[in-house]
Amino acid sequence: MAHYHNKTPFYNPKNDNRVNSNPGKTESPNQGNAFHVGKIEARNRDRTQVHNNEFSVVKSSNVKDNWTPYVQPQGDLFYVKESDHPRRPDRQYNYTDSVDQKEEKDESTFFEDRLRESPYSDKHESQYREKNKNTSYDNNPSPDLNNYYEKLGHNKYSHNLYRKEDQNSSRSSGYSDSSPPHQELNNGDINHNSISRNVHTPHVNNHGYDSDFYDKHSDVSVDRSSVDSTPTKPAKIKHVYITPNPYSCRNGESFSGIALCEKLFGITLYHYNHKQSKSSLETTYKDRKLLVQHVSLSSPAGRSQQIHRGDMMVAVNDVGVTWENLETICNKLSSKVVKLSFQMPNVVGPKPSPPPPVNPQFAMTSPRPVTTPSPRPPRHRQPGENLSQLVFGDSRQHHLEYLQDTSCCVMYLTLEGDGSSDTESVREDIVYQYPPGDSKLLEVRGLFLTLCGVLPEVASTSARSSTLVHQRQKINIAYQRDGKDILVIGLPADKVPKSCVEEILKQLHHLILVLYGPLHSAFRDMKHRSQIDQLFSLSLHNLHNISQSAMLSSQSSKIFTELIPGPKAINFTDDTKLLCDEILSEFEASDFDDFLDPISKEARREYSILGSCTFYKEYLLCNHLCQSDLQDIHLFLKHHCIIQMLARKPVEELVVWREMFPSQYCHKTQSCPQGYQDPHDARWFLLVIGMKQFLLCTLLEAGGCSRAQKGNPGPHPFIVSQAKATLLQFEADEVTMTQSIEHRLSKISKGPCLSCADSVITGHKQKKDENIIITPQKSRLSSKNSHDDHDIVGKGGGSEHSTPVMKRQGSKLSYGSNDSGESSGSVGISNKAKMTKAGSVFDITSIPHVVLSQGDEISHIRLTRGVDNCLFHFISINEFEGTYISPTQQEMSVVNGALQEVILNHFYTACLHIRNVFQQSVKNKTKQVDQPKKYGEDTSFTNVKEQGVMFTCVIPQHLENSKKQPPPLSLTYWVVGRKFPDEKEMYVCFHESVPQTAIEMAFKLDTGLSLS
Amino acid sequence: MIAVSQDDMADDCHLTNLLNYAFQIVVLLCGLDEVTNIKNIERFKKELKVCNQLIDKLVEPPVSFSTLTNTVETIASPESTILQNFLDAFTEAAESSFGCLYVDDRIVVATRKWWSLSSNELVLLTLLISSLQRCSSRDIPIFLPDSHPTIPHRLMTFRLTKKTEVCVICGQTPSLTDLEHEVGRFWRPAYDSLLSATSIVPRNIPSCMVLDPNIQCFLLVNTETSRCLGSVYSSPESSGPLGDFLTVPQRREVLSSFYKKMVGTFFNSVIEGSDTGPLEFTHQPMETYITTDSHKCYALQSGPYQLYVVYTDSIPTYAMRSVSHKTLSLLTKDKNIQV
C-alpha cells in the first residue's frame, strides 16, 4: 500500500524540511512532508504489493518461516525489506536548494573514467555523445548511467531486427526517444519516480532496467547550462511535445483545470486542499505549483515517457501556467501538438552509488553476493562476467584461459570475399569468434571453409562434423551452414563425445535463431555482439564445468541430459499441480482491470500473454506453453546458465526481458493450416522473473490483438509486477509451494524406488519397507494383452486410512475415460497404470479433509517384479511435452555407492549410443528404400523400438588368511532403452536377478509412463 | 588412401578395416615393392587395374561376411574329415603345404599351414578366388601381404565340381599342366563327398542340425581362430506361420548392419580398432539386442565366440536370450563345425 503522507495545508518549499534529513536513515512511512495529497485513490489492497526502494508490503500474511528475516511489522502492515546490496542513500527532491557540485563532478568523472576503460568506448562513445546532445541533464548522473550501461557493451534495447529506430516518428505515435531516468528516490516520501504511479509499480531501480529502455528523443531541448559552482542553480526545464487527446473531453462538459489536464494529457496533478483560510487564499493560490502526481501509462503523456512524477508544469505552449489559468489554457487547446514545459526537480543528497553493474537485461541481485562485498565500490565489469561469477564462482580470466588451452572455439566464418588476401587483413573471413584471441582452430579455419564450401557441390550434402587431432588431442568440430556463412564449433573430444557436439551446435543455432532471427543478422550486427559473447561464454563454461565434475557418472549424466531438448520434470501430487495451474492461469488470464487506471483500461492492451511456465530449481513445475515455445525458452535458460544457477542457490530477484522470435511463429517449417493464422507482424517478448528458487517465464505478444510496439520497448513495469505477484503467490499461506516441493523431493519413495548395486553385490538386503502393500490389480481391460497382473504398490505409511482406502479405490476405478487412442498394447497398459495412480488420488481428494493428507501421497511405485527390487536407475524422456524425468538427487543419494557410480556411468554412456540409434532410425524412415544400396548406406533399422545391452561386472574377491580364494562375484545388469510410438523414450538400468523375469521387465517399462 | 562412404552410424573401425583391405589387395596383386617404390605412375596405374575388380567386390553389395568381420567364412560339412585327407594328399603332390578346398567360396577344409596364414590373407585369398571368372584351372602370381609381401607365389586353382574349387599356393614347381593331370587322380574318388558337401550350401550347416524356426540368419564368429560361419538361409524365405521373414538380401543387410553397430561400440572383435569403443566401459558388455518392427536382433559373446542372430518379429523379446544361448551351444558343440 502506498504510504502517503500527512497532509500539509499547503506546499511551501521553505517549510520543506526534507533537505537535511540524514542519508541512510530509514524513513518510516509517516515522516516527511512532501506534497500533500488531496485525494488518495482507492487502491486494491488485496492482490499485490507495491515495490518501493526498500519497503514492500505483502498482504497480511502469516507465513513466518520464509519471510521473518525480511519482514518488519508496523502496525498491522508488514514491510518487507528488500535486498542486502548497498543501500542507496536517501535522495530527495529539492527545487531550489543547491546541489552538491563537487560530488557531481566526481560522479561525472567517475563515470567517465569508466567509460574510458570500456573496450567499446571508442566506438560507441561518439555515437552516444551525438545522440545525447540534447538530452542530458547536468546534475543528473543518469545520462552517464545510460552511457554507462551502453559502455558495458550491451544494448539498452531489446533488439529489434525488423524495424529501424525511427527517431523522428515518435511525436504523435507515442514512443519518443529517451529521456534519462530520474534519480531513484530513497526517502519514504516519494515513491518511484518513474512512469506510472499505480499500485503495481515495480521495484524499478534496483534492477536498473528501467533506465535503459528509453529511446532518445532528439527534440527535447534543454537548457544545458553547465554545472557551475554557484549555490543556486538555474532550474532545468524540459519541454515535452505531446498531442493531447481531445476525445475524452468532448462530451460538452466543462471540466476543471485539473481534470481537463488529466483528460487531455493523462497527467494527474496534485490537488490541493481547498479548505483554506480565505485570507491567505489569494497568495497561496498564485504560488501554488502544478506538480505532477501521476502519469497514466497509456496516455499521450505516458507514451512520451518524459513526464515524471515530481515535475512541475511551468508553461503550456510557452505561456506560463499557474493554477488559475490552467483551465482556460487547456480549454483553448486544439488537438495539435502542445508544448508543455516542466521544471525538473533538483536532486540533493549524497551521490548515489550506482546500481550494481549488471547487464540490464539480467538485472538481478543475490542475497549472498558471491564475489563483491558491498563496501567496495563496484567496479566496471563486463556483462558476462557477473553472471558467470554468480553461477560458477569462477573468474572470467580463468575461464578464458581454459577455453584457449583446450581449444574450445566458436567461429562464424564467411565464404564471401575476394580471393586475394595479401594486402587485406587475413582475418576478413572471420565475422565472429569466441573466445577472442588466437587459437589453433582459428588458424586452420581454411580447412573448415573448404569443407563446407566444397562438399555441397561435390556430394550434394552439407558438412556436419569432423574430427581433428592436434597435439595428440582430439577435437570434434561441428558445422552449420547458413547461406554463405558457416557457424563452427570446436570442442575437445575427451570432454564432449562427437555425437554431442553436433547436438550442442544444433541447440545453439536454434537458440540464436530464436533470439536474434537469422544467423547472418545475429552475427553481423554489432549490437548483438556482447550478448552473443555472453551466451557463448556461459554455454562453454557450462560445458567445461560438466567435464570438471568429480564423478564420472555425473559427467556422463550431464552430457546426456544436455542433449535432451527439454527441462527436467518431476511428478507432484495432483493437488500441487492444480494449485500451480490455477496460479498460472490466473496470471495468464490478464484480468488486470482492477488495477488499471481508467485511461489504461480504455486503451488497447500493451501485451497479451501467450503462456507461461514455472521452474523450481531445475525442475519444471508447471507448463502452459506449447512444446516448441517451452523448448525455446528452456534452451535460453539453459545456455545462459540460469537454471543451473537457480539449482544451486536462490536469487533474490531476477528480471530478464528479451525480444525473441519463437520458432513456431518465425521459423515455421510447415505451412499453417487454414483458418486462424498467427499474426505476421507481431513481436514476441520473453519475460523471466526469478525469485528465491522459483522462475516464471512468460511469453508475451505485441501486435495481433494487443497493441503493436515500436522501437525497443522495455519491460512493461505493470506486467513485471504482476508476474512478481504471481510468483509471490507461490509462497502464500495456502500454497506454500516450496514446502510441498521440498517435501516431495526429499521423499524418496515418491519415485520408483531404486536399489543399490553395492548392496546387491554384498548381499546386504535393503531394509524392507514394511508399509509396502501389494495390491493386485484386477484387469479392467481384458481386451489388452498380457499385462494384467500389474503391480502397483500402495504406500500405506502414515495413516490407517490408506490401506482400506486404496483397496476400495482399486475396485472402483473406471478406465477408459482417458484417451484410448494408443496403438500398441504396451502403451495402453500405461494408460491403465496412469489411471490407477491418478485415480486413487482423485478419489481420495473427493473425500474431504480427513484424508486430504493422503492425497499428497503418491503411490510407492515399484517397477519390478520379484522379491527384490532390481532397478538401478531410469530416465524417461517425453518429447511430446518436451520434458524428462529421472530420479532426483535425493533419491540417488540414498543408493549411492562406488559400484553404483560406475554403473551409472555405463548407463549414461550406453544411453547415448542407444539414443543415437533411435535417432538414426527415425532419419532412416524418411529415406527411400527402393533405390539400390551403396556401400555404407544403412536403412535396415528403420523403426527401432528397443535396444538393450547387458554388462557384466566381475569383482574379484579377496579374503585374507584363506588359502583358496572364493570365486569372484559377478554382477550382470541391463541397460535398456525403449522408444514408444508417442514420442516417448525410456531408459532403465536394472539388475538381472533371475534371467527370465529380468527381461520380462522390459515389458513393464511402460509403467514408467505413469511417472509423467 | 581415402574412403568416402555414407554415414551408417557405425564405428569408424569398420571403414578403417575397409581401407586396410583395399591396400592389401593392392599388395596382394602387385607386391609391396611396387607399391612403396612407385617408379612410374602411369605404369603403376595400369598395374592397378588388376585390383579394380577385387576392390569392387569389396564394396559392392552383397558384402561378404568375411570382409565385414575380418574372419574367413567356413562351412560346416559332415564330410570334412574325409575331404581333409584328400586335400592333404593333393597338396603334398603339389609340393606345397598350403592347400584349401572351397565350396561356394567358403572354406570346407584347409591344410594346417593354410590356417596359419593371417586372417587378412585368408580373407583376401577367398575374395580373390570368388572374384575371378570360372575356369577349370588358373595360375596367378600373388604376394602374401602379411607373411611375404615381396616374394611372389603362385596360386593355382582347380575347379573340381560346379561349386568346389581346390587351391594350392606353390613356388616355382610344379607347373600348371602337370598338376592338372594330378587333379583327376586325387579327387575322383572324393566326388561323392564333394557332392554332399555341396548340398549343404547355401544353408551352410548340416541339415541334421535344427535351429529355432524364428531365426532368420545368424553369424558365428570365432575371434581366436578368425573363422566365421554365417548363414542367411536358416529359414525359408516365404512367410511362415510365425510371421514375415525378410528376403535374403535384406537379411544379409540387416545382419551386416547389426554387426557394424555392435562391434566398435559395445563388442570388440578381430577388427583393428574395434576395441576403442568398448574400452569406455570398465564392465564388459556381454549381450545386446535391438528390436524393430520388422525384426529383432540379438548378439552375445561368450569366450572367443560371438554370435549375431536375426530373429523374426514374433519372438518374444525375453525369449531371445535363451534361444540365442541354446543356438550358440548347439553350434559350438557340433563337431562338424570348424569355427
mmCIF file with all atom_site columns, N, CA and C in Angstrom, chain A residues 34-75:
data_model
loop_
_atom_site.group_PDB
_atom_site.id
_atom_site.type_symbol
_atom_site.label_atom_id
_atom_site.label_alt_id
_atom_site.label_comp_id
_atom_site.label_asym_id
_atom_site.label_entity_id
_atom_site.label_seq_id
_atom_site.pdbx_PDB_ins_code
_atom_site.Cartn_x
_atom_site.Cartn_y
_atom_site.Cartn_z
_atom_site.occupancy
_atom_site.B_iso_or_equiv
_atom_site.pdbx_formal_charge
_atom_site.auth_seq_id
_atom_site.auth_comp_id
_atom_site.auth_asym_id
_atom_site.auth_atom_id
_atom_site.pdbx_PDB_model_num
ATOM 1   N N  . ALA A 1 34 ? 6.058  15.777  2.259  1.00 0.00 ? 34 ALA A N  1
ATOM 2   C CA . ALA A 1 34 ? 6.217  16.008  0.830  1.00 0.00 ? 34 ALA A CA 1
ATOM 3   C C  . ALA A 1 34 ? 4.984  16.708  0.322  1.00 0.00 ? 34 ALA A C  1
ATOM 4   N N  . PHE A 1 35 ? 4.667  16.395  -0.826 1.00 0.00 ? 35 PHE A N  1
ATOM 5   C CA . PHE A 1 35 ? 3.485  17.021  -1.415 1.00 0.00 ? 35 PHE A CA 1
ATOM 6   C C  . PHE A 1 35 ? 2.265  16.576  -0.643 1.00 0.00 ? 35 PHE A C  1
ATOM 7   N N  . HIS A 1 36 ? 1.437  17.448  -0.454 1.00 0.00 ? 36 HIS A N  1
ATOM 8   C CA . HIS A 1 36 ? 0.287  16.959  0.284  1.00 0.00 ? 36 HIS A CA 1
ATOM 9   C C  . HIS A 1 36 ? -0.744 16.487  -0.701 1.00 0.00 ? 36 HIS A C  1
ATOM 10  N N  . VAL A 1 37 ? -1.408 15.593  -0.254 1.00 0.00 ? 37 VAL A N  1
ATOM 11  C CA . VAL A 1 37 ? -2.251 14.851  -1.178 1.00 0.00 ? 37 VAL A CA 1
ATOM 12  C C  . VAL A 1 37 ? -3.688 15.125  -0.839 1.00 0.00 ? 37 VAL A C  1
ATOM 13  N N  . GLY A 1 38 ? -4.405 15.553  -1.808 1.00 0.00 ? 38 GLY A N  1
ATOM 14  C CA . GLY A 1 38 ? -5.807 15.808  -1.544 1.00 0.00 ? 38 GLY A CA 1
ATOM 15  C C  . GLY A 1 38 ? -6.675 14.607  -1.774 1.00 0.00 ? 38 GLY A C  1
ATOM 16  N N  . LYS A 1 39 ? -6.151 13.767  -2.473 1.00 0.00 ? 39 LYS A N  1
ATOM 17  C CA . LYS A 1 39 ? -7.009 12.659  -2.864 1.00 0.00 ? 39 LYS A CA 1
ATOM 18  C C  . LYS A 1 39 ? -6.160 11.404  -2.890 1.00 0.00 ? 39 LYS A C  1
ATOM 19  N N  . ILE A 1 40 ? -6.631 10.474  -2.235 1.00 0.00 ? 40 ILE A N  1
ATOM 20  C CA . ILE A 1 40 ? -5.909 9.199   -2.307 1.00 0.00 ? 40 ILE A CA 1
ATOM 21  C C  . ILE A 1 40 ? -6.768 8.255   -3.107 1.00 0.00 ? 40 ILE A C  1
ATOM 22  N N  . GLU A 1 41 ? -6.226 7.807   -4.136 1.00 0.00 ? 41 GLU A N  1
ATOM 23  C CA . GLU A 1 41 ? -7.016 6.889   -4.937 1.00 0.00 ? 41 GLU A CA 1
ATOM 24  C C  . GLU A 1 41 ? -7.187 5.584   -4.188 1.00 0.00 ? 41 GLU A C  1
ATOM 25  N N  . ALA A 1 42 ? -8.298 5.054   -4.406 1.00 0.00 ? 42 ALA A N  1
ATOM 26  C CA . ALA A 1 42 ? -8.531 3.759   -3.756 1.00 0.00 ? 42 ALA A CA 1
ATOM 27  C C  . ALA A 1 42 ? -7.628 2.723   -4.401 1.00 0.00 ? 42 ALA A C  1
ATOM 28  N N  . ARG A 1 43 ? -7.003 2.066   -3.600 1.00 0.00 ? 43 ARG A N  1
ATOM 29  C CA . ARG A 1 43 ? -6.123 1.044   -4.134 1.00 0.00 ? 43 ARG A CA 1
ATOM 30  C C  . ARG A 1 43 ? -6.651 -0.312  -3.759 1.00 0.00 ? 43 ARG A C  1
ATOM 31  N N  . ASN A 1 44 ? -6.391 -1.148  -4.538 1.00 0.00 ? 44 ASN A N  1
ATOM 32  C CA . ASN A 1 44 ? -6.799 -2.511  -4.253 1.00 0.00 ? 44 ASN A CA 1
ATOM 33  C C  . ASN A 1 44 ? -5.768 -3.144  -3.346 1.00 0.00 ? 44 ASN A C  1
ATOM 34  N N  . ARG A 1 45 ? -6.192 -3.462  -2.198 1.00 0.00 ? 45 ARG A N  1
ATOM 35  C CA . ARG A 1 45 ? -5.199 -3.925  -1.248 1.00 0.00 ? 45 ARG A CA 1
ATOM 36  C C  . ARG A 1 45 ? -4.897 -5.398  -1.381 1.00 0.00 ? 45 ARG A C  1
ATOM 37  N N  . ASP A 1 46 ? -5.797 -6.038  -1.981 1.00 0.00 ? 46 ASP A N  1
ATOM 38  C CA . ASP A 1 46 ? -5.694 -7.471  -1.800 1.00 0.00 ? 46 ASP A CA 1
ATOM 39  C C  . ASP A 1 46 ? -4.516 -8.109  -2.500 1.00 0.00 ? 46 ASP A C  1
ATOM 40  N N  . ARG A 1 47 ? -4.363 -7.734  -3.706 1.00 0.00 ? 47 ARG A N  1
ATOM 41  C CA . ARG A 1 47 ? -3.647 -8.685  -4.511 1.00 0.00 ? 47 ARG A CA 1
ATOM 42  C C  . ARG A 1 47 ? -2.137 -8.626  -4.358 1.00 0.00 ? 47 ARG A C  1
ATOM 43  N N  . THR A 1 48 ? -1.604 -7.479  -4.554 1.00 0.00 ? 48 THR A N  1
ATOM 44  C CA . THR A 1 48 ? -0.155 -7.500  -4.706 1.00 0.00 ? 48 THR A CA 1
ATOM 45  C C  . THR A 1 48 ? 0.467  -6.412  -3.865 1.00 0.00 ? 48 THR A C  1
ATOM 46  N N  . GLN A 1 49 ? 1.703  -6.228  -4.120 1.00 0.00 ? 49 GLN A N  1
ATOM 47  C CA . GLN A 1 49 ? 2.363  -5.224  -3.309 1.00 0.00 ? 49 GLN A CA 1
ATOM 48  C C  . GLN A 1 49 ? 2.914  -4.135  -4.185 1.00 0.00 ? 49 GLN A C  1
ATOM 49  N N  . VAL A 1 50 ? 3.290  -3.116  -3.522 1.00 0.00 ? 50 VAL A N  1
ATOM 50  C CA . VAL A 1 50 ? 3.971  -2.019  -4.209 1.00 0.00 ? 50 VAL A CA 1
ATOM 51  C C  . VAL A 1 50 ? 5.434  -2.159  -3.900 1.00 0.00 ? 50 VAL A C  1
ATOM 52  N N  . HIS A 1 51 ? 6.189  -2.130  -4.884 1.00 0.00 ? 51 HIS A N  1
ATOM 53  C CA . HIS A 1 51 ? 7.614  -2.198  -4.602 1.00 0.00 ? 51 HIS A CA 1
ATOM 54  C C  . HIS A 1 51 ? 8.153  -0.821  -4.406 1.00 0.00 ? 51 HIS A C  1
ATOM 55  N N  . ASN A 1 52 ? 8.786  -0.666  -3.387 1.00 0.00 ? 52 ASN A N  1
ATOM 56  C CA . ASN A 1 52 ? 9.438  0.594   -3.143 1.00 0.00 ? 52 ASN A CA 1
ATOM 57  C C  . ASN A 1 52 ? 10.920 0.316   -3.144 1.00 0.00 ? 52 ASN A C  1
ATOM 58  N N  . ASN A 1 53 ? 11.643 1.344   -2.923 1.00 0.00 ? 53 ASN A N  1
ATOM 59  C CA . ASN A 1 53 ? 13.070 1.061   -2.850 1.00 0.00 ? 53 ASN A CA 1
ATOM 60  C C  . ASN A 1 53 ? 13.366 0.071   -1.761 1.00 0.00 ? 53 ASN A C  1
ATOM 61  N N  . GLU A 1 54 ? 12.756 0.289   -0.671 1.00 0.00 ? 54 GLU A N  1
ATOM 62  C CA . GLU A 1 54 ? 13.133 -0.548  0.445  1.00 0.00 ? 54 GLU A CA 1
ATOM 63  C C  . GLU A 1 54 ? 11.983 -1.310  1.057  1.00 0.00 ? 54 GLU A C  1
ATOM 64  N N  . PHE A 1 55 ? 10.847 -0.821  0.826  1.00 0.00 ? 55 PHE A N  1
ATOM 65  C CA . PHE A 1 55 ? 9.742  -1.448  1.538  1.00 0.00 ? 55 PHE A CA 1
ATOM 66  C C  . PHE A 1 55 ? 8.742  -2.003  0.559  1.00 0.00 ? 55 PHE A C  1
ATOM 67  N N  . SER A 1 56 ? 8.327  -3.164  0.819  1.00 0.00 ? 56 SER A N  1
ATOM 68  C CA . SER A 1 56 ? 7.203  -3.699  0.089  1.00 0.00 ? 56 SER A CA 1
ATOM 69  C C  . SER A 1 56 ? 6.218  -4.192  1.108  1.00 0.00 ? 56 SER A C  1
ATOM 70  N N  . VAL A 1 57 ? 5.050  -4.230  0.688  1.00 0.00 ? 57 VAL A N  1
ATOM 71  C CA . VAL A 1 57 ? 4.046  -4.680  1.633  1.00 0.00 ? 57 VAL A CA 1
ATOM 72  C C  . VAL A 1 57 ? 3.380  -5.903  1.079  1.00 0.00 ? 57 VAL A C  1
ATOM 73  N N  . VAL A 1 58 ? 3.342  -6.903  1.840  1.00 0.00 ? 58 VAL A N  1
ATOM 74  C CA . VAL A 1 58 ? 2.578  -8.068  1.407  1.00 0.00 ? 58 VAL A CA 1
ATOM 75  C C  . VAL A 1 58 ? 1.269  -8.030  2.155  1.00 0.00 ? 58 VAL A C  1
ATOM 76  N N  . LYS A 1 59 ? 0.366  -8.732  1.652  1.00 0.00 ? 59 LYS A N  1
ATOM 77  C CA . LYS A 1 59 ? -0.904 -8.778  2.363  1.00 0.00 ? 59 LYS A CA 1
ATOM 78  C C  . LYS A 1 59 ? -0.632 -9.393  3.713  1.00 0.00 ? 59 LYS A C  1
ATOM 79  N N  . SER A 1 60 ? -1.463 -9.092  4.640  1.00 0.00 ? 60 SER A N  1
ATOM 80  C CA . SER A 1 60 ? -1.135 -9.531  5.995  1.00 0.00 ? 60 SER A CA 1
ATOM 81  C C  . SER A 1 60 ? -0.994 -11.022 5.953  1.00 0.00 ? 60 SER A C  1
ATOM 82  N N  . SER A 1 61 ? 0.132  -11.416 6.218  1.00 0.00 ? 61 SER A N  1
ATOM 83  C CA . SER A 1 61 ? 0.471  -12.802 5.936  1.00 0.00 ? 61 SER A CA 1
ATOM 84  C C  . SER A 1 61 ? 0.944  -13.450 7.207  1.00 0.00 ? 61 SER A C  1
ATOM 85  N N  . ASN A 1 62 ? 0.586  -14.659 7.314  1.00 0.00 ? 62 ASN A N  1
ATOM 86  C CA . ASN A 1 62 ? 1.046  -15.374 8.484  1.00 0.00 ? 62 ASN A CA 1
ATOM 87  C C  . ASN A 1 62 ? 2.251  -16.249 8.204  1.00 0.00 ? 62 ASN A C  1
ATOM 88  N N  . VAL A 1 63 ? 2.730  -16.139 7.041  1.00 0.00 ? 63 VAL A N  1
ATOM 89  C CA . VAL A 1 63 ? 3.861  -17.004 6.720  1.00 0.00 ? 63 VAL A CA 1
ATOM 90  C C  . VAL A 1 63 ? 5.080  -16.464 7.422  1.00 0.00 ? 63 VAL A C  1
ATOM 91  N N  . LYS A 1 64 ? 5.490  -17.162 8.400  1.00 0.00 ? 64 LYS A N  1
ATOM 92  C CA . LYS A 1 64 ? 6.608  -16.643 9.172  1.00 0.00 ? 64 LYS A CA 1
ATOM 93  C C  . LYS A 1 64 ? 7.932  -17.175 8.674  1.00 0.00 ? 64 LYS A C  1
ATOM 94  N N  . ASP A 1 65 ? 7.903  -18.358 8.274  1.00 0.00 ? 65 ASP A N  1
ATOM 95  C CA . ASP A 1 65 ? 9.181  -19.020 8.061  1.00 0.00 ? 65 ASP A CA 1
ATOM 96  C C  . ASP A 1 65 ? 10.062 -18.323 7.054  1.00 0.00 ? 65 ASP A C  1
ATOM 97  N N  . ASN A 1 66 ? 9.479  -18.166 5.881  1.00 0.00 ? 66 ASN A N  1
ATOM 98  C CA . ASN A 1 66 ? 10.352 -17.688 4.835  1.00 0.00 ? 66 ASN A CA 1
ATOM 99  C C  . ASN A 1 66 ? 10.620 -16.231 4.946  1.00 0.00 ? 66 ASN A C  1
ATOM 100 N N  . TRP A 1 67 ? 9.712  -15.542 5.569  1.00 0.00 ? 67 TRP A N  1
ATOM 101 C CA . TRP A 1 67 ? 9.767  -14.099 5.417  1.00 0.00 ? 67 TRP A CA 1
ATOM 102 C C  . TRP A 1 67 ? 10.258 -13.371 6.649  1.00 0.00 ? 67 TRP A C  1
ATOM 103 N N  . THR A 1 68 ? 10.380 -14.083 7.759  1.00 0.00 ? 68 THR A N  1
ATOM 104 C CA . THR A 1 68 ? 10.690 -13.377 9.001  1.00 0.00 ? 68 THR A CA 1
ATOM 105 C C  . THR A 1 68 ? 11.952 -12.531 8.940  1.00 0.00 ? 68 THR A C  1
ATOM 106 N N  . PRO A 1 69 ? 13.017 -13.071 8.403  1.00 0.00 ? 69 PRO A N  1
ATOM 107 C CA . PRO A 1 69 ? 14.208 -12.206 8.410  1.00 0.00 ? 69 PRO A CA 1
ATOM 108 C C  . PRO A 1 69 ? 14.051 -10.960 7.585  1.00 0.00 ? 69 PRO A C  1
ATOM 109 N N  . TYR A 1 70 ? 13.087 -10.968 6.725  1.00 0.00 ? 70 TYR A N  1
ATOM 110 C CA . TYR A 1 70 ? 12.979 -9.807  5.853  1.00 0.00 ? 70 TYR A CA 1
ATOM 111 C C  . TYR A 1 70 ? 11.870 -8.876  6.247  1.00 0.00 ? 70 TYR A C  1
ATOM 112 N N  . VAL A 1 71 ? 11.142 -9.293  7.225  1.00 0.00 ? 71 VAL A N  1
ATOM 113 C CA . VAL A 1 71 ? 9.887  -8.592  7.462  1.00 0.00 ? 71 VAL A CA 1
ATOM 114 C C  . VAL A 1 71 ? 9.987  -7.727  8.691  1.00 0.00 ? 71 VAL A C  1
ATOM 115 N N  . GLN A 1 72 ? 9.330  -6.655  8.603  1.00 0.00 ? 72 GLN A N  1
ATOM 116 C CA . GLN A 1 72 ? 9.383  -5.693  9.679  1.00 0.00 ? 72 GLN A CA 1
ATOM 117 C C  . GLN A 1 72 ? 7.959  -5.236  9.904  1.00 0.00 ? 72 GLN A C  1
ATOM 118 N N  . PRO A 1 73 ? 7.375  -5.655  10.967 1.00 0.00 ? 73 PRO A N  1
ATOM 119 C CA . PRO A 1 73 ? 5.951  -5.293  11.139 1.00 0.00 ? 73 PRO A CA 1
ATOM 120 C C  . PRO A 1 73 ? 5.795  -3.875  11.655 1.00 0.00 ? 73 PRO A C  1
ATOM 121 N N  . GLN A 1 74 ? 4.790  -3.254  11.112 1.00 0.00 ? 74 GLN A N  1
ATOM 122 C CA . GLN A 1 74 ? 4.470  -1.936  11.600 1.00 0.00 ? 74 GLN A CA 1
ATOM 123 C C  . GLN A 1 74 ? 2.959  -1.830  11.669 1.00 0.00 ? 74 GLN A C  1
ATOM 124 N N  . GLY A 1 75 ? 2.509  -1.858  12.852 1.00 0.00 ? 75 GLY A N  1
ATOM 125 C CA . GLY A 1 75 ? 1.042  -1.841  12.982 1.00 0.00 ? 75 GLY A CA 1
ATOM 126 C C  . GLY A 1 75 ? 0.496  -3.150  12.455 1.00 0.00 ? 75 GLY A C  1
#
